[in-house]
mmCIF file of C-alpha atoms in Angstrom:
data_model
loop_
_atom_site.group_PDB
_atom_site.id
_atom_site.type_symbol
_atom_site.label_atom_id
_atom_site.label_comp_id
_atom_site.label_asym_id
_atom_site.label_seq_id
_atom_site.Cartn_x
_atom_site.Cartn_y
_atom_site.Cartn_z
ATOM 1 C CA MET A 6 21.091 -22.176 16.986
ATOM 2 C CA SER A 7 23.255 -20.132 14.713
ATOM 3 C CA GLU A 8 23.221 -16.394 14.913
ATOM 4 C CA THR A 9 21.403 -14.683 12.051
ATOM 5 C CA LYS A 10 22.817 -11.646 10.393
ATOM 6 C CA PRO A 11 20.490 -8.693 9.928
ATOM 7 C CA HIS A 12 19.528 -8.266 6.292
ATOM 8 C CA HIS A 13 17.870 -4.875 6.444
ATOM 9 C CA ASP A 14 17.671 -1.844 8.636
ATOM 10 C CA GLY A 15 15.104 -2.408 11.341
ATOM 11 C CA THR A 16 15.553 -6.178 11.391
ATOM 12 C CA GLU A 17 15.565 -6.325 15.183
ATOM 13 C CA MET A 18 12.351 -4.315 15.270
ATOM 14 C CA ALA A 19 10.846 -6.718 12.723
ATOM 15 C CA ARG A 20 11.769 -9.692 14.921
ATOM 16 C CA ARG A 21 9.634 -8.231 17.700
ATOM 17 C CA PHE A 22 6.879 -7.138 15.296
ATOM 18 C CA THR A 23 3.467 -8.729 15.701
ATOM 19 C CA LEU A 24 0.241 -8.017 13.888
ATOM 20 C CA ARG A 25 -1.314 -7.022 17.191
ATOM 21 C CA GLN A 26 1.064 -4.051 17.212
ATOM 22 C CA ALA A 27 0.271 -3.294 13.588
ATOM 23 C CA LYS A 28 -2.984 -1.465 14.035
ATOM 24 C CA PRO A 29 -3.155 1.202 11.352
ATOM 25 C CA VAL A 30 -2.797 4.574 12.952
ATOM 26 C CA SER A 31 -5.498 6.856 11.643
ATOM 27 C CA LEU A 32 -4.153 10.309 11.225
ATOM 28 C CA PRO A 33 -6.386 12.899 12.874
ATOM 29 C CA ARG A 34 -8.075 15.183 10.374
ATOM 30 C CA THR A 35 -8.613 18.859 10.870
ATOM 31 C CA TYR A 36 -11.795 20.412 9.580
ATOM 32 C CA GLY A 37 -9.832 21.791 6.601
ATOM 33 C CA GLU A 38 -8.490 18.345 5.746
ATOM 34 C CA TYR A 39 -11.959 16.858 6.083
ATOM 35 C CA LEU A 40 -13.337 19.543 3.765
ATOM 36 C CA ALA A 41 -10.491 18.997 1.267
ATOM 37 C CA ASP A 42 -11.217 15.243 1.248
ATOM 38 C CA GLN A 43 -14.923 15.849 0.659
ATOM 39 C CA ILE A 44 -14.297 18.365 -2.148
ATOM 40 C CA ALA A 45 -11.758 16.035 -3.795
ATOM 41 C CA ALA A 46 -14.282 13.197 -3.646
ATOM 42 C CA LEU A 47 -16.952 15.413 -5.208
ATOM 43 C CA VAL A 48 -14.781 16.970 -7.930
ATOM 44 C CA GLY A 49 -13.314 13.576 -8.802
ATOM 45 C CA SER A 50 -16.694 11.996 -9.497
ATOM 46 C CA TRP A 51 -18.582 11.359 -12.717
ATOM 47 C CA ARG A 52 -21.611 13.108 -11.251
ATOM 48 C CA PHE A 53 -19.605 16.337 -10.985
ATOM 49 C CA ILE A 54 -18.206 16.024 -14.515
ATOM 50 C CA ILE A 55 -21.628 15.341 -16.018
ATOM 51 C CA THR A 56 -23.313 18.114 -14.012
ATOM 52 C CA GLN A 57 -20.609 20.624 -14.938
ATOM 53 C CA SER A 58 -20.788 19.618 -18.606
ATOM 54 C CA VAL A 59 -24.573 20.070 -18.644
ATOM 55 C CA LEU A 60 -24.288 23.490 -16.951
ATOM 56 C CA LEU A 61 -21.598 24.626 -19.408
ATOM 57 C CA ALA A 62 -23.669 23.472 -22.388
ATOM 58 C CA LEU A 63 -26.756 25.193 -20.954
ATOM 59 C CA TRP A 64 -24.780 28.425 -20.360
ATOM 60 C CA ILE A 65 -23.496 28.434 -23.939
ATOM 61 C CA VAL A 66 -26.883 27.562 -25.488
ATOM 62 C CA LEU A 67 -28.726 30.220 -23.463
ATOM 63 C CA ASN A 68 -26.203 32.877 -24.485
ATOM 64 C CA VAL A 69 -26.179 31.897 -28.143
ATOM 65 C CA VAL A 70 -29.971 31.715 -28.644
ATOM 66 C CA ALA A 71 -31.092 34.309 -26.114
ATOM 67 C CA TRP A 72 -33.658 36.563 -27.822
ATOM 68 C CA VAL A 73 -33.652 39.404 -25.371
ATOM 69 C CA GLN A 74 -30.447 39.569 -23.388
ATOM 70 C CA HIS A 75 -27.059 37.937 -23.715
ATOM 71 C CA TRP A 76 -25.445 38.180 -20.248
ATOM 72 C CA ASP A 77 -22.249 36.559 -21.588
ATOM 73 C CA PRO A 78 -22.079 36.868 -25.380
ATOM 74 C CA TYR A 79 -19.592 34.968 -27.484
ATOM 75 C CA PRO A 80 -16.558 34.456 -26.739
ATOM 76 C CA PHE A 81 -18.048 33.803 -23.252
ATOM 77 C CA ILE A 82 -15.567 35.841 -21.213
ATOM 78 C CA LEU A 83 -17.667 35.577 -18.031
ATOM 79 C CA LEU A 84 -17.793 31.782 -18.397
ATOM 80 C CA ASN A 85 -14.019 31.758 -18.826
ATOM 81 C CA LEU A 86 -13.649 33.840 -15.642
ATOM 82 C CA VAL A 87 -15.959 31.502 -13.663
ATOM 83 C CA LEU A 88 -14.033 28.421 -14.813
ATOM 84 C CA SER A 89 -10.714 30.104 -13.995
ATOM 85 C CA PHE A 90 -11.917 30.864 -10.457
ATOM 86 C CA GLN A 91 -13.107 27.288 -10.077
ATOM 87 C CA ALA A 92 -9.744 25.932 -11.240
ATOM 88 C CA ALA A 93 -7.780 28.369 -9.069
ATOM 89 C CA PHE A 94 -9.586 27.249 -5.908
ATOM 90 C CA THR A 95 -9.987 23.571 -6.763
ATOM 91 C CA ALA A 96 -6.337 22.837 -7.622
ATOM 92 C CA PRO A 97 -4.858 23.658 -4.188
ATOM 93 C CA ILE A 98 -7.700 21.833 -2.441
ATOM 94 C CA LEU A 99 -7.030 18.740 -4.550
ATOM 95 C CA MET A 100 -3.314 19.005 -3.749
ATOM 96 C CA MET A 101 -4.105 19.090 -0.012
ATOM 97 C CA ALA A 102 -6.218 15.943 -0.365
ATOM 98 C CA GLN A 103 -3.482 14.234 -2.404
ATOM 99 C CA ASN A 104 -0.815 15.142 0.161
ATOM 100 C CA ARG A 105 -2.953 13.650 2.915
ATOM 101 C CA GLN A 106 -3.572 10.514 0.850
ATOM 102 C CA SER A 107 0.174 10.251 0.199
ATOM 103 C CA ALA A 108 0.839 10.285 3.939
ATOM 104 C CA ILE A 109 -1.735 7.525 4.441
ATOM 105 C CA ASP A 110 -0.206 5.513 1.578
ATOM 106 C CA ARG A 111 3.294 5.897 3.050
ATOM 107 C CA GLN A 112 2.006 4.603 6.385
ATOM 108 C CA LYS A 113 0.371 1.585 4.697
ATOM 109 C CA ALA A 114 3.526 0.899 2.673
ATOM 110 C CA GLN A 115 5.624 0.950 5.853
ATOM 111 C CA LEU A 116 3.215 -1.480 7.505
ATOM 112 C CA ASP A 117 3.380 -3.766 4.444
ATOM 113 C CA TYR A 118 7.178 -3.585 4.536
ATOM 114 C CA ASP A 119 7.224 -4.495 8.238
ATOM 115 C CA VAL A 120 4.911 -7.466 7.657
ATOM 116 C CA ASN A 121 6.989 -8.659 4.684
ATOM 117 C CA LEU A 122 10.220 -8.291 6.628
ATOM 118 C CA ARG A 123 8.793 -10.296 9.503
ATOM 119 C CA ALA A 124 7.634 -12.983 7.072
ATOM 120 C CA GLU A 125 11.114 -13.098 5.559
ATOM 121 C CA LEU A 126 12.665 -13.551 9.004
ATOM 122 C CA ASP A 127 10.161 -16.279 9.861
ATOM 123 C CA ILE A 128 10.933 -18.101 6.606
ATOM 124 C CA GLU A 129 14.656 -17.804 7.297
ATOM 125 C CA ALA A 130 14.133 -19.297 10.765
ATOM 126 C CA LEU A 131 12.139 -22.168 9.242
ATOM 127 C CA HIS A 132 14.941 -22.806 6.737
ATOM 128 C CA GLN A 133 17.423 -22.978 9.606
ATOM 129 C CA LYS A 134 15.216 -25.436 11.502
ATOM 130 C CA ILE A 135 14.804 -27.617 8.411
ATOM 131 C CA ASP A 136 18.570 -27.534 7.799
ATOM 132 C CA LEU A 137 19.166 -28.557 11.420
ATOM 133 C CA LEU A 138 16.652 -31.428 11.137
ATOM 134 C CA ARG A 139 18.241 -32.542 7.868
ATOM 135 C CA GLN A 140 21.685 -32.495 9.479
ATOM 136 C CA GLU A 141 20.373 -34.526 12.429
ATOM 137 C CA ASP A 142 18.811 -37.039 10.016
ATOM 138 C CA ILE A 143 22.065 -37.351 8.073
ATOM 139 C CA THR A 144 24.033 -37.829 11.297
ATOM 140 C CA ARG A 145 21.562 -40.486 12.465
ATOM 141 C CA LEU A 146 21.651 -42.285 9.085
ATOM 142 C CA VAL A 147 25.451 -42.263 9.048
ATOM 143 C CA GLY A 148 25.409 -43.728 12.563
ATOM 144 C CA LEU A 149 22.991 -46.460 11.452
ATOM 145 C CA LEU A 150 25.130 -47.246 8.415
ATOM 146 C CA GLU A 151 28.222 -47.504 10.595
ATOM 147 C CA MET A 152 26.362 -49.803 12.992
ATOM 148 C CA LEU A 153 25.087 -51.997 10.130
ATOM 149 C CA THR A 154 28.563 -52.102 8.628
ATOM 150 C CA ARG A 155 30.056 -53.197 11.982
ATOM 151 C CA GLU A 156 27.358 -55.860 12.405
ATOM 152 C CA ARG A 157 28.028 -57.207 8.904
ATOM 153 C CA MET A 158 31.727 -57.199 9.516
ATOM 154 C CA GLU A 159 31.213 -59.018 12.821
ATOM 155 C CA LYS A 160 28.907 -61.579 11.164
ATOM 156 C CA GLY A 161 31.326 -61.921 8.269
ATOM 157 C CA GLY A 162 34.206 -62.393 10.746
ATOM 158 C CA ASP A 163 32.266 -65.141 12.583
ATOM 159 C CA LYS A 164 31.805 -67.152 9.358
ATOM 160 C CA ALA A 165 35.480 -67.111 8.518
#
């Protein structure tokens, strides 16, 4: 067989790659990462958005129509402070969860790349085998044609 040239970096590794080796490696999570994932899942849900919207509307309504005591009168400075604290703590937690998800996505992308590279090498090997079979068929057909031509020439020579 002819020698194949490597197309990409890691081609030799891809030749030896099998799906049995391709078990996704689950990255161990610390308690902080686990907590960040849980908070990101909660904050990124419709239930959280709806609940927060209802609480904000309730806060504003109670402070606008309160007969006796307004604990946070208009322009709702305390509400602004609470939301600022929430944003200040939520943003870094969401970034931690996104960084972790990015690492997982990179790992999956590398696995997909390895599988695709192996498939490409397998297809290339199949093309080479088909080309070899085609060449053998052509060689065999040419041999048959030469034999038939000789037989015809011999038969034609006998008649003359």
